[in-house]
Amino acid sequence: MPALIITLCIDAESQQFFNALRAKHFPAHANYLDAHVTLFHRLPVQQPVIEQGLPGFAQRSPMVIDVTGISHAGNWVAYALQSEALQQLHLNMQQLFSPWLTRQDAKILKPHITVQNKVTAWKAQKLHQQLVEQFIPFQLQATGLQTWLYQKGPWKALHHYPFTTGA
């Protein structure tokens, strides 16, 4: 069944950085998406309240997101993100979307950008160790929202909602 995915857009320099890490560490056969921050994993496609609400959520200034560390579990490695503004935005979105949230999407957001997945636990542990040794906290800028259509495979981009600078 098709699903609507909502992601957070990030600045071009950060996008290039994380895309390069995915290109280097993600198995090529499974790396058919750019690096991304998923806000909602599975919303109904045919629900107009969701698409109608997104322009209002984009009426805000771009936000600074702290990249705070490297996460690892099983066969994946990700950069952990932290932002009170992002948490509040997500909470507001959850309130509007509440009738359609899956259990996963109803949880508190743990924002991250995955740079390796679908590998052995040993390989993920090695990359995690390497990235932790090199890690220096930094910041990126969130620049908008993006909706995607998921139909088991590559995602199809639907709409982009840039954050306005005057909010």
Coordinates of C-alpha atoms in Angstrom, one line a residue:
M1 CA 0.0 0.0 0.0
P2 CA 1.4 3.4 -0.9
A3 CA 2.4 5.7 2.0
L4 CA 3.3 9.3 2.4
I5 CA 6.7 10.0 4.0
I6 CA 7.7 13.5 5.4
T7 CA 11.4 14.4 5.6
L8 CA 13.3 17.5 6.8
C9 CA 15.3 19.3 4.1
I10 CA 18.8 20.3 5.1
D11 CA 21.3 22.8 3.7
A12 CA 23.2 21.9 0.5
E13 CA 26.6 21.6 2.1
S14 CA 25.4 19.2 4.8
Q15 CA 23.4 17.2 2.2
Q16 CA 26.5 16.7 0.1
F17 CA 28.5 15.6 3.2
F18 CA 26.0 13.0 4.3
N19 CA 25.3 11.8 0.7
A20 CA 29.1 11.2 0.3
L21 CA 29.1 9.2 3.5
R22 CA 26.2 7.1 2.3
A23 CA 27.9 6.6 -1.1
K24 CA 31.0 5.3 0.7
H25 CA 29.5 3.2 3.4
F26 CA 26.0 2.1 2.3
P27 CA 25.7 -1.1 0.1
A28 CA 25.4 0.2 -3.5
H29 CA 22.4 -2.1 -4.3
A30 CA 20.4 -0.6 -1.4
N31 CA 21.5 3.1 -1.6
Y32 CA 18.8 4.5 -3.8
L33 CA 18.0 7.5 -1.6
D34 CA 19.9 10.6 -0.7
A35 CA 20.7 11.1 3.0
H36 CA 17.5 12.3 4.8
V37 CA 15.9 13.0 8.2
T38 CA 12.6 11.2 8.3
L39 CA 9.9 12.9 10.4
F40 CA 7.0 10.6 9.5
H41 CA 7.4 7.1 8.0
R42 CA 3.9 6.1 7.0
L43 CA 1.0 8.5 6.6
P44 CA -2.0 8.0 4.3
V45 CA -1.5 9.4 0.8
Q46 CA -5.1 10.3 0.2
Q47 CA -5.6 12.4 3.4
P48 CA -6.0 16.1 2.4
V49 CA -5.5 17.4 6.0
I50 CA -1.9 16.3 5.9
E51 CA -0.9 18.0 2.6
Q52 CA -3.0 21.1 3.5
G53 CA -1.3 21.4 6.9
L54 CA 2.3 21.3 5.6
P55 CA 2.5 24.9 4.2
G56 CA 1.5 26.2 7.6
F57 CA 4.3 24.2 9.3
A58 CA 6.8 25.7 6.8
Q59 CA 5.9 29.3 7.8
R60 CA 8.9 29.5 10.0
S61 CA 12.6 30.5 9.8
P62 CA 15.1 27.8 8.9
M63 CA 16.4 26.2 12.1
V64 CA 19.8 25.2 13.4
I65 CA 20.2 21.5 14.2
D66 CA 23.0 20.2 16.4
V67 CA 24.8 17.1 15.1
T68 CA 25.7 15.6 18.5
G69 CA 27.2 12.1 17.9
I70 CA 27.2 8.8 16.1
S71 CA 24.5 6.2 16.8
H72 CA 24.8 2.5 16.2
A73 CA 22.6 -0.5 16.6
G74 CA 22.7 -3.8 14.9
N75 CA 23.5 -3.2 11.2
W76 CA 23.2 0.5 10.9
V77 CA 25.1 3.7 11.7
A78 CA 23.7 7.2 11.9
Y79 CA 24.5 10.7 13.0
A80 CA 22.4 11.8 15.9
L81 CA 20.6 15.2 15.7
Q82 CA 19.3 17.4 18.4
S83 CA 17.0 20.5 18.2
E84 CA 14.3 21.8 20.6
A85 CA 12.8 23.7 17.6
L86 CA 12.6 20.5 15.6
Q87 CA 11.1 18.6 18.5
Q88 CA 8.4 21.3 18.9
L89 CA 7.7 21.3 15.1
H90 CA 7.3 17.5 15.1
L91 CA 5.0 17.6 18.2
N92 CA 2.8 20.2 16.4
M93 CA 2.7 18.0 13.3
Q94 CA 1.9 14.9 15.4
Q95 CA -1.1 16.8 16.9
L96 CA -2.6 17.6 13.5
F97 CA -1.8 14.2 12.0
S98 CA -2.8 12.2 15.2
P99 CA -5.7 10.3 13.6
W100 CA -3.4 8.7 11.0
L101 CA -0.2 8.1 13.0
T102 CA 1.4 4.6 13.2
R103 CA 2.9 3.6 16.5
Q104 CA 6.3 4.5 15.2
D105 CA 5.2 8.0 14.1
A106 CA 3.4 8.7 17.3
K107 CA 6.7 8.3 19.3
I108 CA 9.0 11.1 20.4
L109 CA 11.2 12.0 17.4
K110 CA 14.8 10.7 17.6
P111 CA 16.2 12.6 14.6
H112 CA 19.1 11.1 12.8
I113 CA 20.8 10.7 9.4
T114 CA 21.6 7.1 8.5
V115 CA 24.9 6.7 6.7
Q116 CA 25.1 2.9 6.7
N117 CA 22.5 0.2 6.8
K118 CA 21.9 -3.3 5.6
V119 CA 25.4 -4.5 6.4
T120 CA 26.7 -7.0 9.0
A121 CA 26.8 -6.0 12.6
W122 CA 30.6 -6.3 12.5
K123 CA 30.9 -3.9 9.6
A124 CA 28.5 -1.4 11.3
Q125 CA 30.5 -1.7 14.5
K126 CA 33.8 -1.0 12.7
L127 CA 32.3 2.1 10.9
H128 CA 30.8 3.3 14.2
Q129 CA 34.1 3.1 15.9
Q130 CA 35.9 4.9 13.1
L131 CA 33.4 7.8 12.9
V132 CA 33.3 8.2 16.7
E133 CA 37.1 8.6 16.8
Q134 CA 36.9 11.3 14.2
F135 CA 33.7 13.0 15.4
I136 CA 33.6 16.7 16.2
P137 CA 30.1 18.1 17.0
F138 CA 28.8 20.5 14.3
Q139 CA 25.6 22.1 13.1
L140 CA 23.5 22.0 10.0
Q141 CA 20.5 24.1 8.9
A142 CA 17.0 22.7 8.3
T143 CA 15.6 24.5 5.3
G144 CA 12.1 22.9 4.8
L145 CA 9.9 19.9 4.5
Q146 CA 9.6 17.3 1.7
T147 CA 6.9 14.8 1.0
W148 CA 7.5 11.5 -0.7
L149 CA 5.5 8.6 -2.1
Y150 CA 6.7 5.2 -0.9
Q151 CA 5.7 2.2 -3.0
K152 CA 8.2 -0.4 -1.9
G153 CA 11.5 0.8 -3.4
P154 CA 12.8 4.2 -4.3
W155 CA 10.8 7.1 -3.0
K156 CA 9.1 9.5 -5.4
A157 CA 9.4 13.2 -4.5
L158 CA 6.0 14.9 -4.3
H159 CA 6.1 18.4 -2.7
H160 CA 8.8 20.7 -1.3
Y161 CA 7.8 23.2 1.4
P162 CA 10.7 25.6 2.0
F163 CA 10.9 27.3 5.4
T164 CA 10.2 31.0 5.0
T165 CA 12.7 33.5 6.4
G166 CA 10.1 35.9 7.8
A167 CA 8.4 33.7 10.3

